GROMACS .gro file of C-alpha atoms in nm:
model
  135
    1UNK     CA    1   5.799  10.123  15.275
    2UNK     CA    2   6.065  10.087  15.497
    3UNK     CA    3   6.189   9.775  15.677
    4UNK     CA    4   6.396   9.730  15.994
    5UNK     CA    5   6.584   9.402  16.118
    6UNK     CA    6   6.465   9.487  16.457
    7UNK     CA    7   6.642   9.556  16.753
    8UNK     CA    8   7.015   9.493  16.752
    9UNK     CA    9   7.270   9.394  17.021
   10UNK     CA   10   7.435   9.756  16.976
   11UNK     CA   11   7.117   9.920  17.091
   12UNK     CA   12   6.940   9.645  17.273
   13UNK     CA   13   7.185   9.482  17.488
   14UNK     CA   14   7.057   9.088  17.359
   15UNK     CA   15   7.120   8.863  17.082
   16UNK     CA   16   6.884   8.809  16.808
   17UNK     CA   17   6.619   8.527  16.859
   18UNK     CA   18   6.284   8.385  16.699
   19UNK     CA   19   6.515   8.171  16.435
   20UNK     CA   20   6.689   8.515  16.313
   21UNK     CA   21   7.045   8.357  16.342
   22UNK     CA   22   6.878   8.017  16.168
   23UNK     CA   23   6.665   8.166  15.890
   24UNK     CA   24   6.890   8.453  15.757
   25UNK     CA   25   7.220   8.273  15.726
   26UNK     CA   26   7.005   8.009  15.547
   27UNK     CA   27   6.862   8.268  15.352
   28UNK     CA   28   7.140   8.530  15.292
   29UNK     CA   29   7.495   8.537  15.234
   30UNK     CA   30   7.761   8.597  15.546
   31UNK     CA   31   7.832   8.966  15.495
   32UNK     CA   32   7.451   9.058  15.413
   33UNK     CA   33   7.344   8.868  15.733
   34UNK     CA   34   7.586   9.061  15.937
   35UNK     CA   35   7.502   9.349  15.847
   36UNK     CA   36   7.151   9.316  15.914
   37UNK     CA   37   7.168   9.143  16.278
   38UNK     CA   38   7.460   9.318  16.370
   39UNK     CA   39   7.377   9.645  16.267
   40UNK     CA   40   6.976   9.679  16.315
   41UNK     CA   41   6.977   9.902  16.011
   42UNK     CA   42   6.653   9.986  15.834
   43UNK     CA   43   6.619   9.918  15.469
   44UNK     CA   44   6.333   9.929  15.220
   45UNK     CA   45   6.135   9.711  15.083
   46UNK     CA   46   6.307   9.715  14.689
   47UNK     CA   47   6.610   9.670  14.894
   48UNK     CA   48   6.516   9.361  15.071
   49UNK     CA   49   6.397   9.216  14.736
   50UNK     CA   50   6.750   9.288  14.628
   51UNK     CA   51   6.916   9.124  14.887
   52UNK     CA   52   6.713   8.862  14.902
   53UNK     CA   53   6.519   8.903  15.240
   54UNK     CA   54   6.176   8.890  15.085
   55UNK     CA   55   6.092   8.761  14.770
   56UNK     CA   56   5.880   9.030  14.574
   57UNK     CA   57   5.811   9.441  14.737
   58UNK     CA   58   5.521   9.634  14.650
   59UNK     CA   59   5.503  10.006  14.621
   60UNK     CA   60   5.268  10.042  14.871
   61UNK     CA   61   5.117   9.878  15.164
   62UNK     CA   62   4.811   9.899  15.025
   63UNK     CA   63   4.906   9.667  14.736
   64UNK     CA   64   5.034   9.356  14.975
   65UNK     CA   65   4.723   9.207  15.044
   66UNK     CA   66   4.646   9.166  14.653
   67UNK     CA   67   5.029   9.002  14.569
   68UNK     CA   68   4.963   8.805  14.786
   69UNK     CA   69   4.652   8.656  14.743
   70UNK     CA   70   4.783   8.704  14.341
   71UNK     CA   71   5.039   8.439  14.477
   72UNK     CA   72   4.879   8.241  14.696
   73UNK     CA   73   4.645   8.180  14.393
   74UNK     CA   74   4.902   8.124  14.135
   75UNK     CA   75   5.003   7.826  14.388
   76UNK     CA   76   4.630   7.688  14.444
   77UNK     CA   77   4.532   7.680  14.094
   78UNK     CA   78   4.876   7.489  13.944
   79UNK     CA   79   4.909   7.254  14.190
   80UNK     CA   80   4.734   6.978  14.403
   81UNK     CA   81   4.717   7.053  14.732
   82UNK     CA   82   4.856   6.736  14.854
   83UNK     CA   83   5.177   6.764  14.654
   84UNK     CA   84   5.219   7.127  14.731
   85UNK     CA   85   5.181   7.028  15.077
   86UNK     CA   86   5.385   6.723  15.094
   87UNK     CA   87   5.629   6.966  14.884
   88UNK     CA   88   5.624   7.194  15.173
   89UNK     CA   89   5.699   6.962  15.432
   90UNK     CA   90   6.031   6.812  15.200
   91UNK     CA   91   6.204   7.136  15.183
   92UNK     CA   92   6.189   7.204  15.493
   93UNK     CA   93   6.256   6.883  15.641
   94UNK     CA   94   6.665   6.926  15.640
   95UNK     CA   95   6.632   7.254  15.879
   96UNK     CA   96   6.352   7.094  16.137
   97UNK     CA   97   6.633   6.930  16.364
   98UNK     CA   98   6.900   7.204  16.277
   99UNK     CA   99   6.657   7.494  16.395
  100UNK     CA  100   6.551   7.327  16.699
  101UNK     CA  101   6.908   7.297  16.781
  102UNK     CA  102   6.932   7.670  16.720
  103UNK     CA  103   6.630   7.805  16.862
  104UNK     CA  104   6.794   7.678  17.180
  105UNK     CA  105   7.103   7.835  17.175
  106UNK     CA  106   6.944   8.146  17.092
  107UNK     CA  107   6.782   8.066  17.383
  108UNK     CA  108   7.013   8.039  17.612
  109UNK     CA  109   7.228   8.326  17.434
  110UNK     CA  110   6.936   8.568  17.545
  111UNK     CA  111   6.865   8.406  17.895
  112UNK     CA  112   7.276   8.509  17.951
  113UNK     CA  113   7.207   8.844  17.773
  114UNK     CA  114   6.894   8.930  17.989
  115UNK     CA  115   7.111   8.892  18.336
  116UNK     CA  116   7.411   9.101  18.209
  117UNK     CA  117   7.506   9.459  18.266
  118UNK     CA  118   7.501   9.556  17.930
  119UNK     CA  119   7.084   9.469  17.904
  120UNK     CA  120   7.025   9.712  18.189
  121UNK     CA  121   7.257  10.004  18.061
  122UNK     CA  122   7.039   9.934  17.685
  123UNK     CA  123   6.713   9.953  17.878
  124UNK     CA  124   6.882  10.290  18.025
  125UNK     CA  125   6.928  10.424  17.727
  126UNK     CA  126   6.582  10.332  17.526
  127UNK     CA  127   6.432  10.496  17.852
  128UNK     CA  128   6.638  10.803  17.845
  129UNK     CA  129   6.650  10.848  17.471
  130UNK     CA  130   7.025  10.814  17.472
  131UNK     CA  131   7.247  10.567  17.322
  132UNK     CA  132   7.392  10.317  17.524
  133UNK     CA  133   7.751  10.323  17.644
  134UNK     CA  134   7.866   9.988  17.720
  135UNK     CA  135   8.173   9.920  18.015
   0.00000   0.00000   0.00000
């Protein structure tokens, strides 16, 4: 299978949102993240186990669905539910006020991105089948 960051500012004329720029420099190192959200390059799936963007690939698509339900049960079946729950909530309590505080900027990042020049000549191109040319 093959995976793809999405679209990128090259190609898309915005900057990333839904918690990309909070979750993959959490998640990733500097140069990997980069390269993903600056580059909307596709990779697959062994590769994003590799670099850490997911934490186990499959070989098919048909096999995801069993992992994981395979995982979820692994979980249910060693732990209480109110400690992996509680659990839950502690690690990701440090990032609650830090994403909030991101999700905004992203925010506002886009709202800027969405009234410049360089969003209309991207929705040019993905219209024309071209790649974009930026002033």
């Amino acid at each position: 299978s093959v995976l793809s960051s999405g679209i990128n500012a090259e190609y898309g004329g915005i900057s990333p949102g839904m918690g990309g720029t909070f979750t993959l420099p959490h998640k990733l190192n500097n140069q990997v993240c980069n390269d993903i959200v600056l580059t909307g390059r596709t990779f697959t799936g062994k590769e994003a186990e590799q670099i850490g963007v997911v934490v186990k690939s499959v070989p098919s698509r048909s096999m995801v669905l069993e992992e994981s339900l395979s995982l979820a049960s692994q979980i249910v079946t060693t732990t209480s539910p109110n400690a992996t729950f509680e659990t839950m909530k502690l690690l990701r309590a440090p990032y609650l006020d830090i994403m909030d505080s991101q999700l905004q900027l992203e925010a506002e990042a886009q709202a800027r991105c969405f009234a410049s020049d360089d969003f209309k000549i991207a929705l040019a191109s993905v219209k024309n089948k071209t790649l974009p040319v930026f002033d």
